[in-house]
Coordinates of C-alpha atoms and ligand atoms in Angstrom, one line a residue:
X1 CA 20.2 -2.4 -23.6
X2 CA 17.0 -2.1 -24.6
X3 CA 14.8 -5.4 -24.9
X4 CA 11.9 -6.2 -27.0
X5 CA 10.3 -4.6 -29.8
X6 CA 7.0 -3.3 -29.1
X7 CA 5.0 -1.6 -32.2
X8 CA 2.5 0.5 -30.1
X9 CA 2.6 0.7 -26.2
X10 CA -0.9 1.4 -25.5
X11 CA -1.2 2.9 -21.8
X12 CA -4.5 2.3 -20.3
X13 CA -5.1 4.7 -17.1
X14 CA -7.4 3.6 -14.0
X15 CA -10.1 5.5 -15.4
X16 CA -9.9 4.2 -18.9
X17 CA -11.4 0.7 -18.7
X18 CA -13.1 0.4 -21.8
X19 CA -12.2 -2.0 -24.7
X20 CA -14.0 0.0 -27.4
X21 CA -11.6 2.8 -26.7
X22 CA -9.3 4.0 -29.5
X23 CA -6.3 2.0 -28.5
X24 CA -7.9 -1.2 -29.4
X25 CA -9.1 -0.4 -33.1
X26 CA -5.8 -2.0 -34.5
X27 CA -4.5 -3.6 -31.6
X28 CA -2.4 -6.7 -32.7
X29 CA -1.5 -8.8 -29.4
X30 CA 1.5 -10.3 -31.5
X31 CA 3.3 -6.9 -32.0
X32 CA 1.5 -4.3 -29.5
X33 CA 1.4 -4.0 -25.6
X34 CA -1.0 -2.6 -23.1
X35 CA 1.0 -0.8 -20.1
X36 CA -0.8 -0.2 -17.0
X37 CA 0.4 1.0 -13.7
X38 CA -0.9 1.7 -10.2
X39 CA 1.0 4.6 -8.8
X40 CA 1.1 6.0 -5.1
X41 CA 0.7 9.5 -6.1
X42 CA -2.5 8.7 -7.6
X43 CA -3.8 7.9 -4.2
X44 CA -1.7 10.2 -2.3
X45 CA -1.6 13.4 -4.2
X46 CA -4.9 14.5 -2.6
X47 CA -5.5 12.0 0.7
X48 CA -8.1 9.5 -1.1
X49 CA -11.1 8.1 0.6
X50 CA -10.3 4.4 1.2
X51 CA -13.3 3.4 -0.9
X52 CA -12.3 5.4 -3.8
X53 CA -8.6 3.7 -3.9
X54 CA -10.2 0.4 -3.7
X55 CA -12.6 1.1 -6.4
X56 CA -9.9 2.3 -9.0
X57 CA -7.2 -0.7 -8.0
X58 CA -9.8 -3.4 -8.1
X59 CA -11.4 -2.1 -11.3
X60 CA -8.1 -1.9 -13.0
X61 CA -7.1 -5.3 -12.0
X62 CA -10.4 -7.0 -13.1
X63 CA -9.6 -5.2 -16.4
X64 CA -6.0 -6.6 -16.3
X65 CA -7.5 -10.1 -16.0
X66 CA -9.4 -9.4 -18.9
X67 CA -6.8 -8.5 -21.0
X68 CA -5.0 -11.8 -20.2
X69 CA -8.1 -13.6 -21.0
X70 CA -8.0 -12.1 -24.5
X71 CA -4.5 -12.7 -24.8
X72 CA -3.2 -9.3 -25.0
X73 CA 0.3 -8.6 -23.7
X74 CA 0.1 -6.5 -20.9
X75 CA 2.7 -4.9 -18.7
X76 CA 1.1 -4.0 -15.4
X77 CA 2.8 -2.4 -12.4
X78 CA 1.1 -3.5 -9.0
X79 CA 1.6 -1.4 -5.9
X80 CA 4.0 -2.8 -3.6
X81 CA 5.8 -4.3 -6.3
X82 CA 7.6 -1.4 -7.7
X83 CA 9.1 1.7 -6.2
X84 CA 8.0 4.5 -8.9
X85 CA 6.0 7.3 -7.4
X86 CA 4.2 8.6 -10.6
X87 CA 3.6 8.1 -13.9
X88 CA 6.5 10.1 -15.2
X89 CA 9.2 8.2 -13.2
X90 CA 7.4 4.6 -14.2
X91 CA 7.0 5.1 -17.7
X92 CA 10.2 6.6 -18.1
X93 CA 12.0 3.8 -16.6
X94 CA 9.8 1.4 -19.2
X95 CA 10.6 3.6 -22.1
X96 CA 14.2 3.4 -21.3
X97 CA 14.3 -0.4 -21.1
X98 CA 12.3 -1.4 -24.1
X99 CA 12.4 -0.6 -27.7
X100 CA 8.9 1.0 -28.5
X101 CA 7.9 2.2 -32.1
X102 CA 4.7 4.8 -30.5
X103 CA 3.6 5.4 -27.2
X104 CA -0.4 6.0 -27.5
X105 CA -2.6 7.3 -24.7
X106 CA -6.4 8.4 -24.8
X107 CA -6.6 12.0 -23.4
X108 CA -6.6 11.4 -19.5
X109 CA -9.0 12.7 -17.2
X110 CA -6.4 14.8 -15.4
X111 CA -4.3 17.8 -16.8
X112 CA -1.3 16.4 -14.3
X113 CA -1.2 13.0 -15.6
X114 CA -1.1 14.0 -19.2
X115 CA 2.0 16.1 -18.4
X116 CA 3.7 13.4 -16.7
X117 CA 3.0 11.1 -19.7
X118 CA 4.2 13.8 -22.2
X119 CA 7.5 14.6 -19.9
X120 CA 8.4 10.9 -19.6
X121 CA 8.0 10.5 -23.9
X122 CA 10.0 13.6 -24.0
X123 CA 12.9 12.5 -21.7
X124 CA 12.9 9.1 -23.5
X125 CA 13.0 10.9 -27.2
X126 CA 10.0 9.0 -27.7
X127 CA 6.9 10.1 -29.6
X128 CA 3.6 10.5 -27.9
X129 CA 0.0 10.0 -30.0
X130 CA -2.6 11.3 -27.6
X131 CA -6.1 9.6 -29.0
X132 CA -9.6 11.3 -28.9
X133 CA -11.6 9.7 -26.2
X134 CA -14.6 8.7 -27.9
X135 CA -16.3 7.4 -24.9
X136 CA -17.9 11.2 -24.7
X137 CA -20.9 12.0 -26.7
X138 CA -19.2 15.4 -28.1
X139 CA -16.8 15.2 -30.8
X140 CA -13.4 16.2 -30.9
X141 CA -13.2 20.1 -31.3
X142 CA -17.1 20.4 -30.9
X143 CA -17.0 22.2 -28.0
X144 CA -14.2 24.7 -28.7
X145 CA -16.3 25.4 -32.0
X146 CA -19.4 26.1 -30.0
X147 CA -17.5 28.4 -27.4
X148 CA -16.2 30.4 -30.3
X149 CA -19.6 31.7 -30.9
X150 CA -20.5 32.6 -27.4
X151 CA -19.6 35.3 -24.7
X152 CA -21.0 33.2 -21.8
X153 CA -21.2 29.3 -22.1
X154 CA -24.3 28.1 -20.5
X155 CA -25.4 24.4 -20.1
X156 CA -28.7 24.8 -21.3
X157 CA -27.7 26.0 -24.7
X158 CA -24.9 23.3 -25.2
X159 CA -27.5 20.8 -24.0
X160 CA -29.7 21.8 -26.8
X161 CA -26.8 21.6 -29.3
X162 CA -26.0 17.9 -28.4
X163 CA -29.8 17.0 -28.5
X164 CA -30.2 18.6 -31.9
X165 CA -27.1 16.9 -33.2
X166 CA -27.6 13.5 -31.6
X167 CA -31.5 13.3 -32.0
X168 CA -31.6 12.0 -28.2
X169 CA -35.4 12.7 -26.9
X170 CA -36.0 14.3 -30.3
X171 CA -39.3 13.9 -32.7
X172 CA -39.5 15.8 -36.0
X173 CA -36.5 18.1 -35.1
X174 CA -38.6 19.1 -31.9
X175 CA -38.1 18.0 -28.1
X176 CA -39.9 15.2 -26.9
X177 CA -42.7 16.4 -24.6
X178 CA -43.0 19.7 -25.8
X179 CA -40.0 21.4 -24.1
X180 CA -36.3 21.1 -23.7
X181 CA -36.2 21.0 -19.9
X182 CA -38.5 19.9 -17.2
X183 CA -36.2 21.3 -14.7
X184 CA -39.4 23.0 -12.9
X185 CA -40.8 19.4 -12.4
X186 CA -37.4 18.5 -10.8
X187 CA -37.8 20.1 -7.7
X188 CA -40.2 18.4 -5.3
X189 CA -39.5 17.8 -1.7
X190 CA -40.8 14.7 0.3
X191 CA -43.7 15.2 2.7
X192 CA -43.4 14.9 6.4
X193 CA -43.1 11.4 6.7
X194 CA -40.0 11.4 4.2
X195 CA -39.5 9.1 1.3
X196 CA -41.7 5.8 0.9
X197 CA -40.7 2.2 -0.5
X198 CA -37.5 3.1 -2.3
X199 CA -36.2 0.0 -3.5
X200 CA -32.6 -0.5 -2.3
X201 CA -30.0 -0.2 -4.9
X202 CA -28.1 -3.4 -6.1
X203 CA -24.6 -3.3 -4.3
X204 CA -21.9 -5.8 -5.1
X205 CA -20.2 -8.0 -2.6
X206 CA -16.5 -7.7 -2.8
X207 CA -15.0 -10.7 -4.5
X208 CA -11.4 -12.2 -4.3
X209 CA -9.6 -9.5 -6.0
X210 CA -11.6 -6.5 -4.5
X211 CA -10.8 -8.1 -0.9
X212 CA -7.5 -8.6 -1.8
X213 CA -7.1 -4.8 -2.5
X214 CA -9.1 -4.1 0.5
X215 CA -6.8 -5.6 2.7
X216 CA -3.9 -3.8 1.0
X217 CA -5.7 -0.6 1.6
X218 CA -6.2 -1.4 5.3
X219 CA -2.7 -2.0 5.8
X220 CA -1.2 0.9 3.6
X221 CA -3.6 3.6 4.1
X222 CA -4.5 3.9 7.5
X223 CA -4.1 7.6 7.6
X224 CA -6.8 8.1 4.7
X225 CA -10.5 9.1 5.4
X226 CA -13.5 6.7 4.9
X227 CA -14.8 3.5 6.1
X228 CA -14.4 0.2 4.0
X229 CA -16.9 -2.1 5.5
X230 CA -19.8 -1.1 3.2
X231 CA -18.0 -0.9 -0.2
X232 CA -20.5 -2.5 -2.8
X233 CA -19.6 -0.5 -6.0
X234 CA -19.6 -1.7 -9.3
X235 CA -15.6 -3.2 -10.3
X236 CA -16.6 -5.0 -13.6
X237 CA -18.6 -3.9 -16.9
X238 CA -20.9 -6.4 -15.8
X239 CA -21.6 -5.4 -12.6
X240 CA -22.0 -1.8 -13.9
X241 CA -24.8 -2.9 -16.4
X242 CA -26.3 -4.7 -13.7
X243 CA -26.6 -1.7 -11.7
X244 CA -27.8 0.4 -14.5
X245 CA -30.7 -2.0 -15.1
X246 CA -31.4 -1.8 -11.4
X247 CA -31.8 2.0 -11.4
X248 CA -33.9 2.1 -14.9
X249 CA -36.3 -0.6 -13.7
X250 CA -36.6 0.5 -9.9
X251 CA -35.6 4.3 -9.5
X252 CA -35.7 6.3 -12.8
X253 CA -39.7 6.5 -12.6
X254 CA -39.3 8.9 -9.4
X255 CA -35.7 10.4 -10.4
X256 CA -37.2 13.6 -11.9
X257 CA -39.7 14.4 -9.0
X258 CA -37.4 14.1 -6.2
X259 CA -34.0 15.0 -8.0
X260 CA -33.3 17.9 -5.5
X261 CA -34.6 16.4 -2.4
X262 CA -32.8 15.2 0.8
X263 CA -33.8 13.3 3.9
X264 CA -31.6 11.9 6.8
X265 CA -30.0 8.7 6.4
X266 CA -31.4 8.3 3.1
X267 CA -28.3 8.0 1.1
X268 CA -29.2 7.0 -2.5
X269 CA -33.1 8.1 -2.6
X270 CA -33.8 7.8 -6.3
X271 CA -30.4 8.6 -8.0
X272 CA -28.7 6.4 -10.5
X273 CA -25.4 5.8 -8.5
X274 CA -23.7 5.3 -12.0
X275 CA -21.4 8.0 -12.0
X276 CA -18.4 5.9 -10.7
X277 CA -18.8 3.5 -13.3
X278 CA -19.4 6.4 -16.0
X279 CA -16.1 7.8 -14.9
X280 CA -14.3 4.6 -14.9
X281 CA -15.7 3.9 -18.5
X282 CA -17.3 0.8 -17.5
X283 CA -20.3 2.4 -18.8
X284 CA -20.7 4.3 -22.1
X285 CA -23.0 7.4 -21.7
X286 CA -24.6 6.6 -25.1
X287 CA -25.9 3.4 -23.7
X288 CA -27.1 4.9 -20.3
X289 CA -29.0 7.6 -22.3
X290 CA -30.3 4.9 -24.4
X291 CA -31.5 2.9 -21.6
X292 CA -33.4 5.7 -20.3
X293 CA -34.8 6.8 -23.5
X294 CA -36.3 3.3 -23.8
X295 CA -37.6 3.3 -20.6
X296 CA -39.9 6.3 -21.7
X297 CA -40.9 4.9 -24.8
X298 CA -42.0 1.7 -22.7
X299 CA -44.1 3.8 -20.3
X300 CA -41.9 2.8 -17.6
X301 CA -40.8 6.2 -16.7
X302 CA -42.6 9.8 -17.2
X303 CA -40.7 12.4 -19.5
X304 CA -39.7 14.5 -16.5
X305 CA -37.5 11.9 -15.0
X306 CA -36.1 10.8 -18.3
X307 CA -35.3 14.1 -19.6
X308 CA -34.1 15.2 -16.0
X309 CA -31.9 12.2 -16.0
X310 CA -30.5 12.5 -19.8
X311 CA -29.9 16.1 -19.0
X312 CA -27.5 15.5 -16.2
X313 CA -25.3 13.2 -18.7
X314 CA -25.9 14.6 -22.2
X315 CA -25.8 18.2 -20.8
X316 CA -23.8 18.7 -17.5
X317 CA -21.4 15.9 -17.9
X318 CA -20.4 16.8 -21.4
X319 CA -20.5 20.3 -20.5
X320 CA -18.3 20.0 -17.7
X321 CA -15.7 18.1 -19.4
X322 CA -15.5 20.9 -22.2
X323 CA -15.2 23.3 -19.9
X324 CA -12.4 21.5 -18.0
X325 CA -10.4 21.2 -21.1
X326 CA -11.1 24.8 -22.6
X327 CA -9.8 26.6 -19.2
X328 CA -7.1 24.0 -18.0
X329 CA -4.5 24.7 -16.3
X330 CA -6.1 28.3 -15.5
X331 CA -8.9 26.6 -13.5
X332 CA -6.7 26.0 -10.4
X333 CA -5.6 29.7 -9.8
X334 CA -9.1 31.3 -10.0
X335 CA -10.5 32.5 -6.9
X336 CA -12.9 35.3 -7.8
X337 CA -14.4 35.7 -4.4
X338 CA -11.0 35.9 -2.6
X339 CA -11.7 33.2 -0.5
X340 CA -9.0 32.3 2.0
X341 CA -10.5 30.6 4.9
X342 CA -9.2 27.0 5.5
X343 CA -11.5 23.8 5.2
X344 CA -13.1 23.2 8.8
X345 CA -11.6 20.0 10.2
X346 CA -15.2 18.5 10.6
X347 CA -15.2 18.1 6.8
X348 CA -12.6 15.1 7.5
X349 CA -14.5 13.3 10.4
X350 CA -18.1 14.5 10.1
X351 CA -18.2 15.7 14.0
X352 CA -20.7 18.7 13.9
X353 CA -23.8 19.5 15.3
X354 CA -25.3 20.7 12.1
X355 CA -27.8 17.6 11.1
X356 CA -27.2 18.5 7.3
X357 CA -23.8 18.6 7.4
X358 CA -23.3 15.7 9.6
X359 CA -25.5 13.5 7.7
X360 CA -24.2 14.4 4.5
X361 CA -20.4 14.2 5.8
X362 CA -20.5 10.9 7.6
X363 CA -22.6 9.2 4.5
X364 CA -19.4 10.3 2.6
X365 CA -17.1 8.7 4.9
X366 CA -19.0 5.7 5.0
X367 CA -19.7 5.1 1.1
X368 CA -17.9 7.9 -0.9
X369 CA -21.1 9.2 -2.0
X370 CA -23.4 12.0 -1.8
X371 CA -25.9 12.8 -4.6
X372 CA -25.9 16.4 -6.1
X373 CA -27.7 18.3 -4.0
X374 CA -26.0 17.4 -1.1
X375 CA -22.9 18.1 -2.8
X376 CA -24.0 21.4 -4.1
X377 CA -26.3 22.8 -1.3
X378 CA -25.1 21.2 1.9
X379 CA -21.2 20.5 1.9
X380 CA -20.4 23.0 -1.2
X381 CA -23.0 25.7 0.2
X382 CA -21.2 25.5 3.7
X383 CA -17.9 25.8 2.4
X384 CA -18.8 28.8 0.0
X385 CA -20.7 30.5 2.9
X386 CA -17.4 29.6 5.1
X387 CA -15.2 31.4 2.5
X388 CA -13.0 28.5 2.1
X389 CA -9.9 28.6 -0.2
X390 CA -11.0 26.9 -3.6
X391 CA -7.9 24.9 -3.6
X392 CA -8.8 23.2 -0.1
X393 CA -12.6 22.5 -1.2
X394 CA -11.0 21.1 -4.5
X395 CA -8.8 18.8 -2.9
X396 CA -11.7 17.5 -0.4
X397 CA -14.0 16.8 -3.1
X398 CA -11.4 15.0 -5.4
X399 CA -10.4 12.9 -2.6
X400 CA -13.4 11.8 -0.8
X401 CA -16.0 10.8 -3.4
X402 CA -15.7 7.6 -5.3
X403 CA -16.6 9.1 -8.8
X404 CA -13.9 11.9 -8.6
X405 CA -11.8 12.4 -11.3
X406 CA -10.4 15.7 -11.9
X407 CA -12.1 16.9 -15.3
X408 CA -15.5 16.5 -13.7
X409 CA -14.9 17.4 -10.1
X410 CA -12.8 20.6 -10.7
X411 CA -15.4 22.5 -12.8
X412 CA -18.4 21.4 -10.6
X413 CA -16.4 22.5 -7.3
X414 CA -14.7 25.6 -8.5
X415 CA -17.1 26.7 -10.7
X416 CA -20.6 25.5 -10.0
X417 CA -20.2 25.0 -6.2
X418 CA -17.5 27.7 -5.0
X419 CA -18.0 30.5 -7.9
X420 CA -14.1 30.9 -7.8
X421 CA -14.5 31.2 -11.7
X422 CA -16.2 34.5 -11.1
X423 CA -19.6 33.2 -13.1
X424 CA -18.2 31.6 -16.0
X425 CA -19.9 28.2 -15.2
X426 CA -22.8 29.2 -13.4
X427 CA -24.5 32.8 -13.7
X428 CA -25.0 33.4 -10.1
X429 CA -23.1 31.8 -6.7
X430 CA -25.3 29.0 -5.6
X431 CA -26.1 30.4 -2.1
X432 CA -29.0 29.8 0.1
X433 CA -29.9 30.2 4.0
X434 CA -30.9 27.2 6.0
X435 CA -34.3 27.8 4.8
X436 CA -33.5 26.1 1.5
X437 CA -32.0 23.0 3.3
X438 CA -35.2 22.8 5.3
X439 CA -37.8 23.3 2.5
X440 CA -35.8 20.6 0.6
X441 CA -34.8 18.0 3.3
X442 CA -35.8 16.4 6.6
X443 CA -32.6 17.4 8.3
X444 CA -33.7 20.8 10.4
X445 CA -36.6 19.0 12.4
X446 CA -33.5 17.0 14.1
X447 CA -31.3 19.8 14.5
X448 CA -30.6 22.0 17.5
X449 CA -30.3 25.0 15.4
X450 CA -33.3 26.8 13.8
X451 CA -33.1 27.3 9.9
X452 CA -35.1 30.7 10.0
X453 CA -32.8 32.4 12.9
X454 CA -29.7 34.2 11.8
X455 CA -28.7 35.2 15.6
X456 CA -29.1 34.2 18.9
X457 CA -27.9 30.8 20.3
X458 CA -30.3 28.9 18.1
X459 CA -29.4 30.4 14.8
X460 CA -28.5 28.1 12.0
X461 CA -25.1 28.6 10.9
X462 CA -26.0 28.9 7.2
X463 CA -28.5 31.3 7.7
X464 CA -26.4 33.8 9.7
X465 CA -23.4 33.0 7.2
X466 CA -25.7 33.4 4.3
X467 CA -26.2 37.2 5.3
X468 CA -22.5 37.6 6.2
X469 CA -21.8 36.5 2.8
X470 CA -24.0 39.1 1.0
X471 CA -22.6 41.6 3.1
X472 CA -19.1 40.8 2.4
X473 CA -19.7 40.4 -1.3
X474 CA -22.2 43.5 -1.5
X475 CA -20.2 45.7 -3.9
X476 CA -20.0 42.7 -6.4
X477 CA -23.6 41.5 -6.4
X478 CA -25.5 44.9 -5.7
X479 CA -26.4 45.2 -9.5
X480 CA -27.0 41.6 -10.2
X481 CA -30.0 40.5 -11.6
X482 CA -30.4 37.5 -9.8
X483 CA -29.0 38.5 -6.8
X484 CA -30.0 42.0 -6.5
X485 CA -33.1 40.9 -4.5
X486 CA -31.1 39.5 -1.5
X487 CA -28.8 42.5 -1.5
X488 CA -31.6 44.7 -1.1
X489 CA -33.1 42.5 1.4
X490 CA -29.8 43.0 3.4
X491 CA -30.2 46.6 2.9
X492 CA -33.5 46.8 4.5
X493 CA -32.4 45.3 7.6
X494 CA -31.7 48.0 10.7
X495 CA -28.4 48.6 11.3
X496 CA -28.8 47.0 14.6
X497 CA -29.6 43.7 13.1
X498 CA -26.8 43.9 10.4
X499 CA -24.5 44.3 13.3
X500 CA -25.7 41.4 15.3
X501 CA -25.5 38.9 12.2
X502 CA -22.0 40.3 11.8
X503 CA -21.2 39.8 15.1
X504 CA -22.8 35.9 15.3
X505 CA -20.7 35.2 12.0
X506 CA -17.3 36.1 13.8
X507 CA -18.3 34.3 17.0
X508 CA -19.0 31.4 14.5
X509 CA -15.5 31.5 13.0
X510 CA -14.1 31.5 16.4
X511 CA -16.2 28.5 17.6
X512 CA -15.5 26.4 14.3
X513 CA -11.8 26.9 14.7
Ligands
FAD1 P1 -27.4 11.0 -10.8 O1 -28.4 12.2 -9.8 O2 -28.4 9.6 -10.7 O3 -27.3 11.6 -12.1 C1 -26.8 10.7 -13.0 C2 -25.4 11.0 -13.7 O4 -25.6 12.5 -14.3 C3 -24.5 10.9 -12.9 O5 -24.0 9.9 -12.8 C4 -23.2 11.9 -13.6 O6 -22.6 11.0 -14.5 C5 -24.2 13.0 -14.3 N1 -24.3 14.1 -13.7 C6 -25.3 14.5 -12.8 N2 -24.7 16.1 -12.4 C7 -23.6 16.2 -13.1 C8 -22.6 17.3 -12.9 N3 -22.8 18.5 -12.5 N4 -21.5 17.3 -13.8 C9 -21.1 16.1 -14.3 N5 -22.1 15.0 -14.4 C10 -23.1 15.1 -13.8 N6 -19.8 14.2 -10.5 C11 -18.9 13.2 -10.9 O7 -19.0 12.3 -11.5 N7 -17.6 13.4 -10.0 C12 -17.5 14.4 -9.5 O8 -16.4 14.2 -8.8 C13 -18.4 15.3 -9.0 N8 -18.1 16.4 -8.2 C14 -19.0 17.1 -7.7 C15 -18.6 18.2 -7.0 C16 -19.7 19.2 -6.7 C17 -19.4 20.3 -5.7 C18 -20.8 19.0 -7.4 C19 -21.9 20.3 -7.1 C20 -21.4 18.1 -8.2 C21 -20.7 17.0 -8.6 N9 -20.5 16.1 -9.4 C22 -19.5 15.1 -9.5 C23 -21.6 15.9 -9.9 C24 -22.8 15.4 -9.6 O9 -23.3 15.6 -8.0 C25 -22.7 13.7 -9.6 O10 -22.3 13.0 -10.7 C26 -23.8 12.7 -9.0 O11 -24.1 13.0 -7.6 C27 -23.3 11.2 -8.8 O12 -24.1 10.5 -8.5 P2 -25.4 9.8 -9.4 O13 -24.4 8.7 -10.0 O14 -26.2 8.9 -8.5 O15 -26.1 10.8 -10.1
SF4_2 FE1 -28.6 22.6 8.6 FE2 -29.4 24.7 9.8 FE3 -31.2 22.6 9.1 FE4 -29.5 22.7 11.4 S1 -31.0 23.9 10.7 S2 -29.9 20.9 9.8 S3 -27.6 23.6 10.3 S4 -30.0 23.9 7.8

């Protein structure tokens, strides 16, 4: 016997914590209800970092508190208080017991979750209305239309399209600063003394709600990676806005210059740390972009920093979302380079002699964070050169970073980082030897390996594996306009040198297993 008449059942997912969502447009607390659920599968389908679990659950519970304050009718399933594993089970059960006129959800950030919600509604004979996600700057269908006109999507053109359409950093139909892109000014490294006078970012002391979740996670997720002691991520919109203000005032100025730089034990450098708040929708990308643009107008930050930062959000973030939905569910099946190695065990504990990897991995274990170049050119690069199965790499990234939601994680990992899409997202694989890491960081000074060496006891594993990668994929990249030179370099090496590199690579594979 079904109880209760609900006009609209609005499903709010853990990464949809925004009251300006389409679900709330005509929300009538007398007739409509919100449905939220904490589900074990969301933390366990990949073995989530403890901080990622705490962040999502705490932010959801804070959002639920606000729903109560607004007098909204909320059905909230708390972990430990129900037996359902996933959305399909939990929602089916709810619909079986309640009379609901229409079920509504904003497009989820994970294809799997959308399938589960659809399936629950189908099983219960319930019509599901999937609302467009107005958190994003791209309009519904805009990416699809843009794609129809091109053979090969490229972020730069999508970014220019969005700048023209929105007027962001535009004056009289021309890009502010005279060019679209200040990328060339975004690649500076620190000198040998390293970064100076960085203001430590604002972190947030866990409140009672967060502490309760932390206790629950400690008790129930002992086998999951990561540490909780340093948890300080924003869990409410108020905190997220404070963190944004802190970045704009203290770090944006130098963001552009040092965007690609790395330094040992320097976790945050000049990065914004807004990704988790954006992805939970505690922040809106439009307001983040406006804050940066305003800093430029007020001479608080130079154009190369402001453009560089806006490009990440208006360009990359919107682009990867477009690509995710355009190509799902195919993304997960791609393995263009036929990489079949398992992920080395040290990804889960940070125990390796390679200082760049150790520092980046231990940082992820401690904070659930790594900045872009650490993700792309240290952890991602090693996995690519090691030829790890893309699925393993994807699952590791989805589990380990507090900002990981599949729509943004998957194209970045499989496309940009692992070239599993065969060049759909990036025109060439992001490969480099240890010498790139040496140029952009202070890691190699403290490492027992030498970035220039590909053979011998002190050979840098990145450098050995870099040449081994070129040799393994020789046929694919020999005529490549941007990799041809590296292939020729390999060709010009003596047989003897090539043999010793291949031998060293083989030896590494035995040593690291
Ligand atoms: P900042 O360096 O301050 O950049 C500002 C903002 O720009 C970020 O907060 C983010 O919202 C956006 N941004 C920057 N680069 C990208 C990008 N390539 N794609 C989408 N948005 C971008 N980002 C995630 O949000 N979640 C992920 O799970 C994720 N996984 C990644 C995996 C790999 C292998 C790589 C190479 C990148 C990944 N990124 C991911 C993109 C990027 O590394 C992070 O957004 C960024 O490091 C977050 O830190 P921040 O907020 O300090 O970023
Ligand atoms: Fe990393 Fe190689 Fe440099 Fe060591 S020498 S820190 S392994 S790049």
